Coordinates of C-alpha atoms in Angstrom, one line a residue:
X1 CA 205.4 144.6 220.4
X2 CA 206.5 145.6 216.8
X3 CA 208.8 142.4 216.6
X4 CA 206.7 140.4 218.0
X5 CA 204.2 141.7 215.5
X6 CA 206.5 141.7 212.3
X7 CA 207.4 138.2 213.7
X8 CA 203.4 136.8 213.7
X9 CA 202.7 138.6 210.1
X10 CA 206.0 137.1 208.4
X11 CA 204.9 133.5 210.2
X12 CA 201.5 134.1 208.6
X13 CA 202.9 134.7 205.0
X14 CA 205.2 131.9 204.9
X15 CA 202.2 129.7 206.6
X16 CA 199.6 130.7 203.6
X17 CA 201.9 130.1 200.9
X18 CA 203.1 126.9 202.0
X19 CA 199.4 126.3 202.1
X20 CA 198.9 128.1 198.1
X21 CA 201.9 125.8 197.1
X22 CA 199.7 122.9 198.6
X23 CA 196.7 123.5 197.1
X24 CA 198.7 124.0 193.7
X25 CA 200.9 120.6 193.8
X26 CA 197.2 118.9 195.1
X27 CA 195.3 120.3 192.0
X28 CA 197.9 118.9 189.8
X29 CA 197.0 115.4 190.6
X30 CA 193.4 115.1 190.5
X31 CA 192.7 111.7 190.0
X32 CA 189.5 111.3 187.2
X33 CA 189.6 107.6 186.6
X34 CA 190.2 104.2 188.1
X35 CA 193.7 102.4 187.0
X36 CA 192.7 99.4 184.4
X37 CA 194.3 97.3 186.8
X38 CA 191.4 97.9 189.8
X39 CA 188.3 98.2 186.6
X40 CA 189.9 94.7 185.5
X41 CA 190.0 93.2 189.1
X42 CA 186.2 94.7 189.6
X43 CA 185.0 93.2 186.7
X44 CA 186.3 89.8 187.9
X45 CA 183.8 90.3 190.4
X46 CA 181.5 91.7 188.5
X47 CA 180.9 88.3 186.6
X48 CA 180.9 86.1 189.5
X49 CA 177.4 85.7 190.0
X50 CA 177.3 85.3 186.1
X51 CA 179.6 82.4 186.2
X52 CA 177.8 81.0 188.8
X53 CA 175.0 81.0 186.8
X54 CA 176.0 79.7 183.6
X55 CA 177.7 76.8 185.4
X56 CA 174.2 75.4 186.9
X57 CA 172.7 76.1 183.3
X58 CA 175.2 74.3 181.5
X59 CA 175.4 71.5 184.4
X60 CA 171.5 71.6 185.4
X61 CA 172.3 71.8 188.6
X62 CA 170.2 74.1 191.0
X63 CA 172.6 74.5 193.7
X64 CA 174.9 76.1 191.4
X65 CA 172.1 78.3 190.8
X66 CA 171.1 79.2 194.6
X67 CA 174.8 79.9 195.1
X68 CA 174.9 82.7 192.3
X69 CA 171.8 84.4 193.7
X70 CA 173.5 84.7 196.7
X71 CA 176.4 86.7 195.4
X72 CA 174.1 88.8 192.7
X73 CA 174.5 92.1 195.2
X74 CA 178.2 90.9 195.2
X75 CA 178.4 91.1 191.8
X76 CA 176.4 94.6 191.3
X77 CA 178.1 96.3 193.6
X78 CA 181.5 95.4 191.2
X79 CA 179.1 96.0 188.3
X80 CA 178.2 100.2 189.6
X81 CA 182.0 100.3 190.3
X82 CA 183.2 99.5 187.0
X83 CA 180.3 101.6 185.0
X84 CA 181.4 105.0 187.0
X85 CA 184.9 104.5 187.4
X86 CA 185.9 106.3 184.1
X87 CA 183.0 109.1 184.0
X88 CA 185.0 111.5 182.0
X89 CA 185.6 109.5 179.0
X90 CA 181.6 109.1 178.3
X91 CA 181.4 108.5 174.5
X92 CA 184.2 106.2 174.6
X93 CA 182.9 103.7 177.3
X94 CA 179.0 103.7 176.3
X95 CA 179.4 99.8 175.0
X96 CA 181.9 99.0 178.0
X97 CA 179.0 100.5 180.5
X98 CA 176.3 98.7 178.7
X99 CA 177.7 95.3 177.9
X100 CA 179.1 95.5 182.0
X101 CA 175.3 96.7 183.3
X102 CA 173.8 93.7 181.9
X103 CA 176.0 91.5 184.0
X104 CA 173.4 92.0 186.7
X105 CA 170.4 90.9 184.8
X106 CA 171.9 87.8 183.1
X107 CA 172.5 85.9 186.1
X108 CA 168.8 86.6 187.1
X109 CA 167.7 85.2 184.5
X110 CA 169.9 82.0 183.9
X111 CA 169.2 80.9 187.9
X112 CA 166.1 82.5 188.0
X113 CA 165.5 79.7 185.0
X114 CA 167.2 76.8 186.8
X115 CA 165.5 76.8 189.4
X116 CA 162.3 77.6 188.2
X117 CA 162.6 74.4 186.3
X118 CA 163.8 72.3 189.3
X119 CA 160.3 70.3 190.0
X120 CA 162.0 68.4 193.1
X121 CA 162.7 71.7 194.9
X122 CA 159.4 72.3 195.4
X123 CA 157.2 75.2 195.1
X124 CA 159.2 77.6 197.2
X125 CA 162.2 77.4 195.1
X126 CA 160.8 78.0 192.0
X127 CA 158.7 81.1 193.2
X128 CA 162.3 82.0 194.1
X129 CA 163.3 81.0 190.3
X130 CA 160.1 83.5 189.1
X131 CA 161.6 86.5 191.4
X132 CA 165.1 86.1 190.3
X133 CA 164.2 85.5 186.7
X134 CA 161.7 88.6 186.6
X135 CA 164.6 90.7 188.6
X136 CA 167.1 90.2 185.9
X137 CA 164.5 90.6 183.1
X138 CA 164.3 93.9 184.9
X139 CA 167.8 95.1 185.1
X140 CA 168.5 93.9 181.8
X141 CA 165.5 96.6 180.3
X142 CA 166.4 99.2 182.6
X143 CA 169.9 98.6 184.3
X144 CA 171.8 100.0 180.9
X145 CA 169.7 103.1 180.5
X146 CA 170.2 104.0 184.3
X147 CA 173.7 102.8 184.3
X148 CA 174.2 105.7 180.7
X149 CA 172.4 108.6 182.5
X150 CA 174.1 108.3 185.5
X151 CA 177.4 107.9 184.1
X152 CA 177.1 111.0 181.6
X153 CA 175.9 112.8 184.7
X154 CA 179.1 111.9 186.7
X155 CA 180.9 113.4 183.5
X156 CA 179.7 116.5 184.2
X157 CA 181.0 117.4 187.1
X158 CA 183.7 119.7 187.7
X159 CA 187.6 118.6 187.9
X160 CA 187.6 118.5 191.9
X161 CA 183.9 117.2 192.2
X162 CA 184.8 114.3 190.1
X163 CA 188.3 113.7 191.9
X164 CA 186.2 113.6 195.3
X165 CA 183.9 111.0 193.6
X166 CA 186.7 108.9 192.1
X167 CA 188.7 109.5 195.6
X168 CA 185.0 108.1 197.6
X169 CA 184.2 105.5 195.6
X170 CA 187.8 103.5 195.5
X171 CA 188.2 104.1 199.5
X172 CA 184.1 103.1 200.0
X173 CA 184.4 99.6 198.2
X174 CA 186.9 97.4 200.2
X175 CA 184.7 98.1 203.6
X176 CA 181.2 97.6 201.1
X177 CA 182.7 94.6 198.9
X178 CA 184.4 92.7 201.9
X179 CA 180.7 93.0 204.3
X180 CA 179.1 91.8 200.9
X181 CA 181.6 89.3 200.4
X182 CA 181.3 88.1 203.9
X183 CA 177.3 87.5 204.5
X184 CA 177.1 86.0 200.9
X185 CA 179.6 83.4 201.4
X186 CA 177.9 82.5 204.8
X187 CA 174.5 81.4 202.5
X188 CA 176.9 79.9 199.8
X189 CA 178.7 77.8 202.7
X190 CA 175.4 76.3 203.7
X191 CA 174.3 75.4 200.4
X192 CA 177.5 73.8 199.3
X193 CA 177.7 71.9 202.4
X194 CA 173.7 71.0 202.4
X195 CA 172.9 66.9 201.2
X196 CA 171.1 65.9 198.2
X197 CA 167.6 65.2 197.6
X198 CA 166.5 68.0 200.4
X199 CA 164.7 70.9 198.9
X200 CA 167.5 74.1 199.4
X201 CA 165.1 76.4 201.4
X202 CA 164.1 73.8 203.7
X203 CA 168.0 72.9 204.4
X204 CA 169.1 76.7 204.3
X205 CA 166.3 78.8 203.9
X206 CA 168.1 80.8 206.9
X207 CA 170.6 82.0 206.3
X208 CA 170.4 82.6 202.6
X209 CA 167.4 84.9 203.1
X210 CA 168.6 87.1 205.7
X211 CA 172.3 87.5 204.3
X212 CA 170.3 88.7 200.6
X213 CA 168.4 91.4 202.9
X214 CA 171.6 92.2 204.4
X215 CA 173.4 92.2 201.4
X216 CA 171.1 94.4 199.7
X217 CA 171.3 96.6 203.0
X218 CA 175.0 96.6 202.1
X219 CA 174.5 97.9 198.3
X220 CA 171.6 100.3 198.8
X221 CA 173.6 102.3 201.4
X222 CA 176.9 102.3 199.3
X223 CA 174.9 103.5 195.7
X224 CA 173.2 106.4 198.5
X225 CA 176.3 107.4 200.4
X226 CA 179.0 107.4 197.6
X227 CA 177.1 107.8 194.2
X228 CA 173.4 109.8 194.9
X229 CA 175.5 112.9 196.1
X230 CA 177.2 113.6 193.1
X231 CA 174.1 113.0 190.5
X232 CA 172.1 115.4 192.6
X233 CA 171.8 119.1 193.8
X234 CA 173.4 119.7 196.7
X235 CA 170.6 119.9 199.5
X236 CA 169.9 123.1 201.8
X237 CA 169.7 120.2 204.8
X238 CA 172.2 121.5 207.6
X239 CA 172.9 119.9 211.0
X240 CA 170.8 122.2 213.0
X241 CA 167.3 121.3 210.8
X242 CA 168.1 118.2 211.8
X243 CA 168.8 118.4 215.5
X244 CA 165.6 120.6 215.6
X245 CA 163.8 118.0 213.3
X246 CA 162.5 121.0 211.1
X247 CA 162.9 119.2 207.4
X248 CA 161.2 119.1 204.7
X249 CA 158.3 116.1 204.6
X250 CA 160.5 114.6 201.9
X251 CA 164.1 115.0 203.8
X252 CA 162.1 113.5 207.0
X253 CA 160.6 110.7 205.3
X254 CA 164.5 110.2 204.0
X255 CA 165.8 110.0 207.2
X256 CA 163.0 108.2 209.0
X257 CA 163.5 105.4 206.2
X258 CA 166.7 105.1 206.7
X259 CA 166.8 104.5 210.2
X260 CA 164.0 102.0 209.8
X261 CA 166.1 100.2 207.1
X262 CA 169.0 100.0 209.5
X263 CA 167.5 98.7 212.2
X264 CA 165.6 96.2 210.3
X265 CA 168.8 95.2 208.6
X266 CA 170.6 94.6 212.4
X267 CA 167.6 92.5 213.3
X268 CA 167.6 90.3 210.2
X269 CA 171.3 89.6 211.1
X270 CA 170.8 88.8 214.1
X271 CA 168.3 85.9 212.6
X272 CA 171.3 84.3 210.6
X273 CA 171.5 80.8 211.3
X274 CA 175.2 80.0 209.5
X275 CA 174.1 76.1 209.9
X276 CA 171.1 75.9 207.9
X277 CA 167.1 76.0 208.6
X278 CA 164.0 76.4 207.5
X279 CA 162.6 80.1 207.4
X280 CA 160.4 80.6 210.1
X281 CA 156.9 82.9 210.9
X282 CA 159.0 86.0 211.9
X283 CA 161.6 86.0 209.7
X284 CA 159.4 85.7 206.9
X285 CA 157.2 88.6 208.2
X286 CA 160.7 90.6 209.2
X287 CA 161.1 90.1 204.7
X288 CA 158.2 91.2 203.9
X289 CA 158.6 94.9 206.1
X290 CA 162.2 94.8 205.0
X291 CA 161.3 94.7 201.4
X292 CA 158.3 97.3 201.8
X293 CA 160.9 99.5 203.4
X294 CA 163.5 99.3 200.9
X295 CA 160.6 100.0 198.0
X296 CA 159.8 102.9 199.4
X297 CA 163.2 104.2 200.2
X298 CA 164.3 103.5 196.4
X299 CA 160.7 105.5 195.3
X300 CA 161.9 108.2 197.4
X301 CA 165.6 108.4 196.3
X302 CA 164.3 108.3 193.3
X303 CA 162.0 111.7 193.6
X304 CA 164.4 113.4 195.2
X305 CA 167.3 112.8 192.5
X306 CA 165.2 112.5 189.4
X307 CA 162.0 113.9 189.6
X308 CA 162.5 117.2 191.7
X309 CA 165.8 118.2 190.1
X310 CA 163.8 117.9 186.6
X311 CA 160.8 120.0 188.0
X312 CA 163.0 122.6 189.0
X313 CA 164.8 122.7 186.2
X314 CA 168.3 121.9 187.3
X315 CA 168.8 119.1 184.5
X316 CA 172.2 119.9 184.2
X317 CA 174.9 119.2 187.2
X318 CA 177.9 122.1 185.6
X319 CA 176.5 125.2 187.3
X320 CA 175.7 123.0 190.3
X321 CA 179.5 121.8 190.6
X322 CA 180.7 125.5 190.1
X323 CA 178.7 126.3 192.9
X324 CA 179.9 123.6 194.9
X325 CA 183.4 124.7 194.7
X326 CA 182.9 128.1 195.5
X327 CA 181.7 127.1 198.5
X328 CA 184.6 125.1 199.0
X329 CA 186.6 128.1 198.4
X330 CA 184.8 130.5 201.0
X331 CA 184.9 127.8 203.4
X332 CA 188.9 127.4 203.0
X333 CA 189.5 131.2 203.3
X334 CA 187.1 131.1 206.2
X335 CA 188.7 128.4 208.2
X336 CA 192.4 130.9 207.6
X337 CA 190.4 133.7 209.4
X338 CA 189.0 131.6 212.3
X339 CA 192.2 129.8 212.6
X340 CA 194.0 133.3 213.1
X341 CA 191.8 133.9 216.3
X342 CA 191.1 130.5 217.1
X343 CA 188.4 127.8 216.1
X344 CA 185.2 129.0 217.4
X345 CA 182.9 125.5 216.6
X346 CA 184.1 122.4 214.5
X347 CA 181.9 120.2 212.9
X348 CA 183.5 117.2 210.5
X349 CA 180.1 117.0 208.8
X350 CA 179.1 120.4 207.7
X351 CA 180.9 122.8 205.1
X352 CA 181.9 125.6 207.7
X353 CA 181.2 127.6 210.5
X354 CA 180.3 131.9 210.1
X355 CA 181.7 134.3 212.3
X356 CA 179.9 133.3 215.1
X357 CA 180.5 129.6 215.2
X358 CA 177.1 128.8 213.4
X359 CA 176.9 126.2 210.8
X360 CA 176.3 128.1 207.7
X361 CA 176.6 126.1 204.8
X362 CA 175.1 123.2 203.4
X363 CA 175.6 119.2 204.2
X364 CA 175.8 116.8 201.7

């Protein structure tokens, strides 16, 4: 029994510092920046939609301009991962993050202006040319201010934080940028491909509505999933609240919206016509819930990452990140003494498991 015990304890030692030497060759390569290479080739996509744009300008041609609006999400998506892809170095890429933010409210206003000008498209297409042109007059007042806070914010964090943030961002965008990609070139196929002298909505009104809705389905998730986290306090929200339902109104409402906005978003696929039509009675209605959805979801987003972290007082994200780490920390020196006597409870969502196989810490 006392070799076999002298046996387990030397195992134990050369198992934890193989796992110290790990941790130590890990922490030596935190990544805190994307290469120039990948910010170059998302920048590329970042001005698509703007080329697109300025083509049909320069060309009058509206169907130039209808095929830039349908790669705008595209092109913001590419836009948000070139602004926080080098948080650390703030002060020195203010004018890069500017000048690159307002490549999401020029092309709404150079198609939004084509088409808005297009008397033989009708009226349809030129209340499209209002929305488009009021939408980039929007990002183009508040899209740089947005794009500086969050960015700064991002800069903040801690040297592992930010790694995990870099880390989530580059694996999140092949899987957001390729769906993107996909849907929007269905609507652009169908406009290219539509015949002259036909008004564009009544050739294919479906499918370049329903790929936009599914589109921006596409971008609000990835800006929720990979960016929100990091710009926010961590929440107290753990799997069992929600498995008991016994949230907060807020974090309830959040979750309620989200399903809502999923579901809507499978239906409005499920609507794409890839050959062209009109839009029809419940498609149109199926927009309008979509779009009072997504409102409220970005309203509520918006409270919980803005407004209560400033009436609370937590305006700075440093302490928060500390935090965050220590409890990284516990939960590594925790999962060494369950893993001595064997995992009690697993959960690939949560942050750990106590003593008694509970989920004790926090999900983000």
């Amino acid at each position: 029994e006392n070799k076999s015990l002298k046996m387990r304890e030397q195992h134990d030692r050369v198992k934890n510092e193989n796992r110290e030497s790990h941790q130590h060759s890990s922490s030596s390569v935190l990544v805190d920046k994307l290469a120039p290479p990948w910010r170059i080739a998302f920048a590329m996509g970042a001005s698509l939609s703007t080329f697109l744009s300025t083509v049909g300008l320069i060309l009058n041609d509206d169907w130039w301009a209808a095929v830039a609006n349908c790669f705008w999400i595209f092109s913001g998506i590419c836009v948000g991962s070139v602004v926080t892809s080098n948080p650390r170095n703030f002060h020195e890429e203010r004018p890069i993050i500017v000048l690159v933010t307002l490549l999401v409210g020029i092309p709404g206003i150079l198609s939004g202006w084509q088409l808005y000008n297009s008397m033989e498209q009708g009226v349809e297409v030129q209340t499209m040319g209002i929305v488009a042109f009021v939408g980039g007059v929007f990002f183009i007042l508040l899209g740089p201010p947005a794009s500086l806070a969050v960015v700064k914010l991002l800069g903040e964090l801690s040297d592992r934080r930010l790694h995990k943030f870099i880390m989530g961002l580059f694996r999140s965008l092949p899987s957001t940028l390729g769906a993107t990609l996909y849907v929007s070139a269905e609507a652009g196929r169908c406009i290219i491909q539509a015949e002259d002298g036909v008004p564009i909505l009544q050739q294919c009104g479906n499918p370049l509505a329903p790929t936009f809705f599914v589109a921006i389905f596409l971008g609000t998730t990835w800006v929720i999933t990979t960016v929100i986290p990091f710009i926010q306090p961590p929440r107290d929200l753990k799997w069992s609240s929600i498995a008991q339902l016994s949230m907060k109104l807020h974090e309830s409402s959040h979750l309620g919206l989200m399903i809502t906005f999923s579901a809507l978003t499978v239906v409005m696929y499920a609507f794409v016509y890839e050959d062209g039509d009109v839009i029809t009675g419940p498609l149109y209605c199926l927009g309008v819930l979509f779009m009072l959805v997504f409102v409220v979801l970005v309203a509520l987003v918006t409270f919980e990452s803005v407004v209560m972290p400033c009436l609370n007082g937590k305006l700075s994200l440093s302490s928060e990140s500390d935090l965050t780490e220590s409890r990284e920390s516990t939960r590594s020196r925790k999962e060494t003494e369950i893993g001595k006597r064997g995992r009690v409870d697993s959960d690939a969502f949560s942050w750990g498991v106590n003593n008694s196989g509970n989920s004790s810490q926090n999900i983000i």
